Coordinates of C-alpha atoms in Angstrom, one line a residue:
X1 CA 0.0 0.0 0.0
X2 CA 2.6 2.1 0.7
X3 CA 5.0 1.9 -2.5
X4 CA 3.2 5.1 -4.5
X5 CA 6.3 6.6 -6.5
X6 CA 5.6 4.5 -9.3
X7 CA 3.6 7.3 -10.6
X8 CA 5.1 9.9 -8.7
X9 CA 6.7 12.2 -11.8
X10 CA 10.0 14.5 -11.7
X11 CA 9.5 17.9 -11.3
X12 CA 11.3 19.7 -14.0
X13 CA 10.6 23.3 -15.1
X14 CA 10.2 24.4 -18.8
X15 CA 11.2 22.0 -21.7
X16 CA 11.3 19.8 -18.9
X17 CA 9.0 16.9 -20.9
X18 CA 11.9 16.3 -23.0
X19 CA 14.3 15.5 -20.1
X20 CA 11.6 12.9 -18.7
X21 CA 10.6 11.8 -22.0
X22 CA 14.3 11.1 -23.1
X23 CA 15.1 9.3 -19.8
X24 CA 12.3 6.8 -20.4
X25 CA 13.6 6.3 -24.0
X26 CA 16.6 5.1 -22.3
X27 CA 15.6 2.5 -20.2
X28 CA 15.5 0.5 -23.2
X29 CA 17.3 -2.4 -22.6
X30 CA 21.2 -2.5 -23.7
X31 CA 21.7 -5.9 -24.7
X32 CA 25.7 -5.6 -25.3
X33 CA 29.3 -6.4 -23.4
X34 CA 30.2 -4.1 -20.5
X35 CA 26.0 -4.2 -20.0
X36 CA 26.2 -3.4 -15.9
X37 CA 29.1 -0.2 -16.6
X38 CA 26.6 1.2 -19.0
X39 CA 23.5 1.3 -17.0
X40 CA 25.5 2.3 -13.5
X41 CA 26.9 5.3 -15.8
X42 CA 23.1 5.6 -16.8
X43 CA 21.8 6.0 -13.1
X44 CA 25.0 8.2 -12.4
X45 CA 23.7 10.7 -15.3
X46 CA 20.1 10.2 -14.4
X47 CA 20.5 11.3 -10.8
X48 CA 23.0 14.1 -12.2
X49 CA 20.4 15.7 -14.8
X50 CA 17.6 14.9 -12.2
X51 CA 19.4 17.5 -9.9
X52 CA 20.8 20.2 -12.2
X53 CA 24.0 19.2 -12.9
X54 CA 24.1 19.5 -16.4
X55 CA 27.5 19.5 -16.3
X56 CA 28.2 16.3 -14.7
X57 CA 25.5 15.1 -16.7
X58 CA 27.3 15.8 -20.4
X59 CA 30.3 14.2 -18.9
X60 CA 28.5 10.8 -17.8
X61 CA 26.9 10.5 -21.5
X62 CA 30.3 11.3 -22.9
X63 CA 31.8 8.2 -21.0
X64 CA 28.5 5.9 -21.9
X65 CA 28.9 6.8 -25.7
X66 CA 32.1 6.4 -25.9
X67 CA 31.7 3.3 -23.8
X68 CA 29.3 2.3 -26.2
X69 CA 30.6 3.5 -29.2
X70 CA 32.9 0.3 -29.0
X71 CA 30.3 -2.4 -28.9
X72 CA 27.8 -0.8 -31.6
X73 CA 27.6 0.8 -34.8
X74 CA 25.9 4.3 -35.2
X75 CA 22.5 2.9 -35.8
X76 CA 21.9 1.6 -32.3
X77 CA 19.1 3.2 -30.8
X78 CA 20.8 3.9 -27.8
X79 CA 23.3 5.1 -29.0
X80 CA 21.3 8.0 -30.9
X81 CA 19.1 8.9 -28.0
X82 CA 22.0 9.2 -25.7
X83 CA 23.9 11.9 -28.1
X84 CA 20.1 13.8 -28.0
X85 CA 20.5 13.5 -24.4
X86 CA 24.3 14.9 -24.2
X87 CA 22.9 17.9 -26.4
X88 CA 20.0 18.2 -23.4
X89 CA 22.7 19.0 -21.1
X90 CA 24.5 21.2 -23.5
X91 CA 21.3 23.5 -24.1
X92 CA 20.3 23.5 -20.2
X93 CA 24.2 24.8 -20.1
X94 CA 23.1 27.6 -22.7
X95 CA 26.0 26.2 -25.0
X96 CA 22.9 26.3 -28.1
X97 CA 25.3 26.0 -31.2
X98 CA 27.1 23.0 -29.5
X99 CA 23.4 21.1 -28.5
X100 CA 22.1 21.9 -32.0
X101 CA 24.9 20.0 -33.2
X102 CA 24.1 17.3 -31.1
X103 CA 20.4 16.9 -31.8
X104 CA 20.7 17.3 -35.3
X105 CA 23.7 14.6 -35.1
X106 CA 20.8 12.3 -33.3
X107 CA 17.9 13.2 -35.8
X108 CA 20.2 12.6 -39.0
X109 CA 21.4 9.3 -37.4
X110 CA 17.4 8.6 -36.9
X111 CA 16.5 9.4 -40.0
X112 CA 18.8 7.1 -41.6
X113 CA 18.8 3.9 -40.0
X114 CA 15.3 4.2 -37.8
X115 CA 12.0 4.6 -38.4
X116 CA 11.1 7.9 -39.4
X117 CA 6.8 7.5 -37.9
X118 CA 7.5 6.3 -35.0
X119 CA 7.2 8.2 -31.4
X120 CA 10.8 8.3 -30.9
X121 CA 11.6 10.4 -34.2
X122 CA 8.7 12.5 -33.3
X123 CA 10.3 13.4 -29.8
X124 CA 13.9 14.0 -31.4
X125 CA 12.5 16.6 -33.8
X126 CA 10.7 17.9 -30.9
X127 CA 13.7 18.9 -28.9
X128 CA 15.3 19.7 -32.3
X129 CA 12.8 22.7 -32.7
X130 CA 14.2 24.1 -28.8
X131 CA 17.6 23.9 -30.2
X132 CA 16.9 25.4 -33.5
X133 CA 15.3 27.9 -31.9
X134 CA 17.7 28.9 -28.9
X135 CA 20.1 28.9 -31.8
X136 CA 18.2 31.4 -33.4
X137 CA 17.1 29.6 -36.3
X138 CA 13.6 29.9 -36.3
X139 CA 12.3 29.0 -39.6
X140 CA 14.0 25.4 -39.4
X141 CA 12.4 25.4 -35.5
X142 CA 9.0 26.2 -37.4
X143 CA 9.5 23.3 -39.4
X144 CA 10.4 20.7 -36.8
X145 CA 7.8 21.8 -34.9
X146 CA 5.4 21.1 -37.3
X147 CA 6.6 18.3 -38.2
X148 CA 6.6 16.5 -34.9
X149 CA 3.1 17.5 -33.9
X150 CA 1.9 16.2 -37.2
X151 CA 3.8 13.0 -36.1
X152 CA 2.6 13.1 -32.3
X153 CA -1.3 14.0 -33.4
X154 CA -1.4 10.8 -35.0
X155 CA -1.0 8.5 -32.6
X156 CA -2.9 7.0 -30.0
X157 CA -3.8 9.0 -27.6
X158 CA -3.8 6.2 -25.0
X159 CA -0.4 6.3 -24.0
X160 CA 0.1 9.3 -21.6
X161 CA 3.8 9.7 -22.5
X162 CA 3.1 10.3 -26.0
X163 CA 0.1 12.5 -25.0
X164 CA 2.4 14.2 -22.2
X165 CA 5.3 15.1 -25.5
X166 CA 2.2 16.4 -27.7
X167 CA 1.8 18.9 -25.0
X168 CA 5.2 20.2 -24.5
X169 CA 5.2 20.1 -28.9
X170 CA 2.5 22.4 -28.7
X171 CA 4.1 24.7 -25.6
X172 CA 7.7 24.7 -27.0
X173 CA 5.8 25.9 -31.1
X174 CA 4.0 28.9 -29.7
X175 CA 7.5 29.4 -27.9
X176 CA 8.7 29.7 -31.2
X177 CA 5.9 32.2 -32.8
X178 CA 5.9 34.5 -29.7
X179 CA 9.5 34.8 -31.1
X180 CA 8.3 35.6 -34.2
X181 CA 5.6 38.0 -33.6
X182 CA 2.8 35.2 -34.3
X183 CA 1.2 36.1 -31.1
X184 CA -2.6 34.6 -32.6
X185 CA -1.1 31.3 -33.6
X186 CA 0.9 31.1 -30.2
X187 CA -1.7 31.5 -28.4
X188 CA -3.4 28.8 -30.1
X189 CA -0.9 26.1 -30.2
X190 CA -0.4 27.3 -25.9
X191 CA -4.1 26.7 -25.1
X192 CA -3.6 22.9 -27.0
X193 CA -0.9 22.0 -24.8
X194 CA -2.4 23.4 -21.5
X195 CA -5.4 21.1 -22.2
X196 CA -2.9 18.4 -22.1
X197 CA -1.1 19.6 -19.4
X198 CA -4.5 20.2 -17.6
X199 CA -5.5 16.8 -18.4
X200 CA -3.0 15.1 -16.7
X201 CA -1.8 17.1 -13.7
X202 CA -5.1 19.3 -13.0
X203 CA -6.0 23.1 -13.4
X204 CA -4.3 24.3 -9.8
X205 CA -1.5 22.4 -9.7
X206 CA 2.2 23.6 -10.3
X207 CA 2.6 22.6 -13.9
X208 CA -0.5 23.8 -15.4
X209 CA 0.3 27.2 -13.3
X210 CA 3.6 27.4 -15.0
X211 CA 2.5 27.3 -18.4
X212 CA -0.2 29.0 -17.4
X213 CA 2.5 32.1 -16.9
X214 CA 3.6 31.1 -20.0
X215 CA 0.0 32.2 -21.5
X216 CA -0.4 35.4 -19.8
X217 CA 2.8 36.5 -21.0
X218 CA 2.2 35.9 -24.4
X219 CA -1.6 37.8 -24.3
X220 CA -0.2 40.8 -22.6
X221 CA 3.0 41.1 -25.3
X222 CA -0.1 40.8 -27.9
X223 CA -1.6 43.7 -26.3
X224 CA -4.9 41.6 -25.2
X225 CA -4.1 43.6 -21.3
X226 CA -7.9 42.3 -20.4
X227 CA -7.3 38.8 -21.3
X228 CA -3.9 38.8 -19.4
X229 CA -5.0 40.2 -15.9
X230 CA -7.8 37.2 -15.7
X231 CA -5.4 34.5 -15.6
X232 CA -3.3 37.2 -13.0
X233 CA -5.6 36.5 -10.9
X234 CA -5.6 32.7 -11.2
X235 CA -1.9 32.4 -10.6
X236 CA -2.9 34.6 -7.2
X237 CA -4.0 31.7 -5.4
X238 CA -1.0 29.4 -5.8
X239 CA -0.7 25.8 -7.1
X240 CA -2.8 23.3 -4.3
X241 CA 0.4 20.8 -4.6
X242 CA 2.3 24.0 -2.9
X243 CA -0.2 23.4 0.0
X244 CA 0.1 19.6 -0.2
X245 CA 1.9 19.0 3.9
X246 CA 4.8 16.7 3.9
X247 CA 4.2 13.1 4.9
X248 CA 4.0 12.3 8.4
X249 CA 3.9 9.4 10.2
X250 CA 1.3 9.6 13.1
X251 CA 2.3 8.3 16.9
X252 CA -1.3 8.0 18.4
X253 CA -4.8 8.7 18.2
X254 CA -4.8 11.9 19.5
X255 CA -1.6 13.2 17.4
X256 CA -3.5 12.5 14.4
X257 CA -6.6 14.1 15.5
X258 CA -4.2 17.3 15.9
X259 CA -4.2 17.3 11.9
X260 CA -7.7 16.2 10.9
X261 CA -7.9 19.1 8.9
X262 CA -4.6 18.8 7.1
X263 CA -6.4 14.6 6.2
X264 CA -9.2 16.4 4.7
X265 CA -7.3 18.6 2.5
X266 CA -5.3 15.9 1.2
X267 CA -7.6 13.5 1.0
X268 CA -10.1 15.9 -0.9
X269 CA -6.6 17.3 -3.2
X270 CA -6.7 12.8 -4.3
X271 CA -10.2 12.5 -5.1
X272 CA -10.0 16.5 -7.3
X273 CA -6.6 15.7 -9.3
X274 CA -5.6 13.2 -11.9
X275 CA -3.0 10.4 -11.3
X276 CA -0.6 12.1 -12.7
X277 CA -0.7 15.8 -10.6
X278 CA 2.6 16.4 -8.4
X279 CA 2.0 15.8 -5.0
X280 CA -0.4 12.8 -5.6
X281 CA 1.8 10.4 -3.4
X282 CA 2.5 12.8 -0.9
X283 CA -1.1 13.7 -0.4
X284 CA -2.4 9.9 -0.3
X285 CA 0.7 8.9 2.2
X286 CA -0.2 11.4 4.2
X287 CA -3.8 10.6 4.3
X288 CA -3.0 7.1 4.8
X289 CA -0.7 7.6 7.3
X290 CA -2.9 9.7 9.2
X291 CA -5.7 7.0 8.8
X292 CA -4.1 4.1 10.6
X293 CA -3.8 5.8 13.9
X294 CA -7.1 8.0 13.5
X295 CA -9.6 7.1 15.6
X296 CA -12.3 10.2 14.5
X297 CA -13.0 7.8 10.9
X298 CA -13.3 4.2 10.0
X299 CA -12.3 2.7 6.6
X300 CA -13.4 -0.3 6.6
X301 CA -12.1 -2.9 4.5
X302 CA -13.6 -6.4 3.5
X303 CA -13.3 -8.9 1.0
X304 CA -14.1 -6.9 -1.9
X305 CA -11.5 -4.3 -1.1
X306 CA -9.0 -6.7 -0.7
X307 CA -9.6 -8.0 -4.1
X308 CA -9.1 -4.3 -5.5
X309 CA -5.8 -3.9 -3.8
X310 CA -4.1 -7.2 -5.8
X311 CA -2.6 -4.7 -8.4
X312 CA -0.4 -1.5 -8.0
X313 CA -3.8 0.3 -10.0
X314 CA -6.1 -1.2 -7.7
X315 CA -4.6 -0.4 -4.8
X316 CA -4.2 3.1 -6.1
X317 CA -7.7 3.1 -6.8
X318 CA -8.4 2.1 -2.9
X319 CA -6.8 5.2 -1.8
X320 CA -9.2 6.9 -3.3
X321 CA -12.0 4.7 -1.2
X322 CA -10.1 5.7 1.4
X323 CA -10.2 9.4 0.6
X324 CA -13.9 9.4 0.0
X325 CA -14.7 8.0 3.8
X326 CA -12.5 10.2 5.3
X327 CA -13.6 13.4 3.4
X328 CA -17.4 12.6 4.3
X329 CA -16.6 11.5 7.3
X330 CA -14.7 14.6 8.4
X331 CA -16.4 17.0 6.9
X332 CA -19.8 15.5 8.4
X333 CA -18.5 14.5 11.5
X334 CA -19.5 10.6 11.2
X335 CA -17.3 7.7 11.1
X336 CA -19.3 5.3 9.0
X337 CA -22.3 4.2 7.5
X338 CA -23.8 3.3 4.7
X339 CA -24.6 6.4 3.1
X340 CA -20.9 7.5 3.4
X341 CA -19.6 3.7 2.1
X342 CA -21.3 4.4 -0.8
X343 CA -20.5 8.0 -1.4
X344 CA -17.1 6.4 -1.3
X345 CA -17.7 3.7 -4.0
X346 CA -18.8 6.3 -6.6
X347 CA -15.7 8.3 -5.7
X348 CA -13.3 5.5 -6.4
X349 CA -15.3 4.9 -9.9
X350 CA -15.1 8.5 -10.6
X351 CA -11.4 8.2 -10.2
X352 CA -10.8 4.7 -11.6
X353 CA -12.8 6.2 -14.5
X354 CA -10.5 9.4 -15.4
X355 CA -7.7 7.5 -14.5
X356 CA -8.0 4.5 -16.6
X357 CA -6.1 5.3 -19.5
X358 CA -2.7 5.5 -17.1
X359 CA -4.3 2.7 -14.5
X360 CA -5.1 0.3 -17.2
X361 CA -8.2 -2.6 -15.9
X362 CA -8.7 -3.3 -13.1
X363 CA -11.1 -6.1 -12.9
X364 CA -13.0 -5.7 -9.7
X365 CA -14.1 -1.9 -10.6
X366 CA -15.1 -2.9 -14.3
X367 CA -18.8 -3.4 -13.3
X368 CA -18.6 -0.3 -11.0
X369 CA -17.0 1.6 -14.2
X370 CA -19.9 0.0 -16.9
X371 CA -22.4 0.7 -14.8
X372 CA -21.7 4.1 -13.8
X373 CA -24.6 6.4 -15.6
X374 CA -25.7 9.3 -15.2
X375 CA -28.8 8.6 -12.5
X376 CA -26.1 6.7 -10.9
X377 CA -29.3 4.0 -10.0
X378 CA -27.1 0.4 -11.5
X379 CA -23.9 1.6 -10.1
X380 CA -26.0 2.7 -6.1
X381 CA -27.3 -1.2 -6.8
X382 CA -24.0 -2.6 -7.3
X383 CA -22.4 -0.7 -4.1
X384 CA -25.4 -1.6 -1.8
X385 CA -24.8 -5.1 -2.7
X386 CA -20.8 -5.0 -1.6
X387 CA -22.2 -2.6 1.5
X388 CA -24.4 -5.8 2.2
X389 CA -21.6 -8.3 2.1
X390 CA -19.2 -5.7 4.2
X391 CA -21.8 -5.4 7.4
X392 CA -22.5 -9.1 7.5
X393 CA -18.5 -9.5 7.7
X394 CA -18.0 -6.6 10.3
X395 CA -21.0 -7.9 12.5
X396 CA -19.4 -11.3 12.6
X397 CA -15.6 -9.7 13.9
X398 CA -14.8 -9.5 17.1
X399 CA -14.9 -6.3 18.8

């Protein structure tokens, strides 16, 4: 229950998606001699990057290409994305001419021996446009722009990666036409990648706010003033992962009832954000935390709740059970009963529901999700029955 980083994401500031996305591109498996240097040179750069040291970061990828320069020839895969990534850590060092030589090294190399449709290519001409850009050459950045998102656009749009990388395509292009004085076609291309960005981390959390900066900027250099003080006074408030507390591990009863309000927030800032928003695992740990010492709400948990936490989804899916009791149960004062198990039940579907395409199945919520209509009448049917099942077994425990 407790192992929630695997969807916990970095937290990397603008072009950032291109950092992440690269990273992942690189966990593809190196299947050569000197395997275990490679990868501990890999983690070495990884943590490097992760923390802003671009510097020791273009020196790592140095030593793993020239590592593994010697065991492939310049088609390998990894080999190409790992120069793309050395030219990462040249442009986050400003050096632009030097990472535009990189890239375009990486792209060229693509071109020629990969396939040019696939989601990798699309992501190299991606970061190709930044570099073309910071290196002043906008038209070419124009182009590879376009020619990405033209890529990106048409694929699936169930892989949240690929959807993530549209996203940051759009952003970094209306980067490019604020540059040029395209202020109307930037602004278009920055409200398609705020929808994705919105999408997958929620309207008040930190990245949505940052691009959101992003937008206001480029209204008020268009001279739309009006337009530009609205979304002043969204950014007034703050991000809600800012307000997220830190996890805390609870020593009794009456410590956690101390911060019953801080459980609500939390539990409330699970149930309102996608999977994917910021402090996700630092909101449901410290809800979770706060729950197994608490004696002001009961969760209870039978045999149909244990079958939802056999997966890493599922269980992720329980916390938001969890969440639902303790937000109705806090904010109405009762510990449990049946109206507030199955307030909670719709509240998991509801999230199992928006989160599915990142969750994947999880069978014991696929009736919950089918039958979840509008009059919510099959899905209330469905949760009375489990409600059923759950008194019978709490009736029989011991007290």
């Amino acid at each position: 229950m407790n192992n929630l980083n695997v969807y916990e994401k970095r937290g990397l500031k603008k072009f950032s998606l291109f950092s992440m996305i690269f990273f992942f591109m690189l966990l593809v498996p190196i299947t050569v001699k000197a395997q275990d240097d490679i990868k501990s040179l890999d983690s070495l750069a990884d943590v490097a990057i992760n923390n802003g040291n671009y510097a020791g970061g273009y020196l790592l990828r140095t030593k793993q290409i020239d590592m593994l320069s010697k065991q492939v020839d310049k088609s390998d895969s990894n080999l190409i994305l790992l120069i793309a990534n050395r030219g990462m850590c040249m442009e986050r060092l400003k050096k632009f001419d030097e990472a535009l030589t990189e890239v375009k090294k990486a792209v060229e190399l693509w071109t020629e021996f990969k396939d040019s449709t696939s989601f990798n290519y699309a992501s190299l001409l991606n970061y190709l446009s930044v570099c073309q850009m910071n290196a002043n050459q906008m038209n070419d950045a124009v182009e590879s722009s376009q020619r990405s998102i033209s890529l990106l656009e048409k694929m699936p749009n169930k892989d949240m990666t690929q959807w993530m990388n549209l996203g940051s395509a759009y952003t970094n292009f209306a980067e490019t036409l604020v540059k040029l004085k395209r202020f109307k076609d930037a602004i278009t291309e920055e409200l398609k990648g705020l929808k994705i960005i919105q999408k997958y981390n929620g309207d008040d959390t930190t990245p949505y706010l940052d691009e959101l900066v992003s937008l206001q900027k480029y209204l008020k250099e268009s001279g739309n003033e009006a337009a530009a003080d609205k979304i002043a006074m969204l950014l007034e408030e703050g991000a809600a992962d800012l307000r997220v507390p830190k996890e805390k591990e609870f020593a009794s009863a009456k410590e956690a009832s101390k911060y019953n309000a801080e459980a609500l927030y939390c539990s409330n800032y699970y149930l309102d954000h996608p999977i994917t928003a910021p402090k996700m695992s630092e909101a449901s740990l410290f809800f979770h935390n706060w729950n197994m010492q608490s004696k002001d709400v009961t969760v209870p948990f039978g045999e149909f709740e244990n079958d939802i936490c056999q997966s890493t989804s599922g269980a992720l899916c329980f916390l938001a059970y969890e969440a639902g009791i303790i937000s109705n149960g806090l904010r109405y004062n009762i510990k449990f009963n049946k109206t507030i198990y199955l307030a909670a039940i719709i509240k998991m579907t509801r999230f199992y529901i928006n989160n599915k395409d990142y969750l994947g199945i999880v069978p014991p919520l696929e009736p919950f999700a089918q039958a979840y209509t509008p009059d919510k009448l099959k899905i209330m049917k469905l949760a009375e029955e489990k409600y059923e099942t759950l008194d019978k077994s709490l009736k029989k425990s011991p007290k």
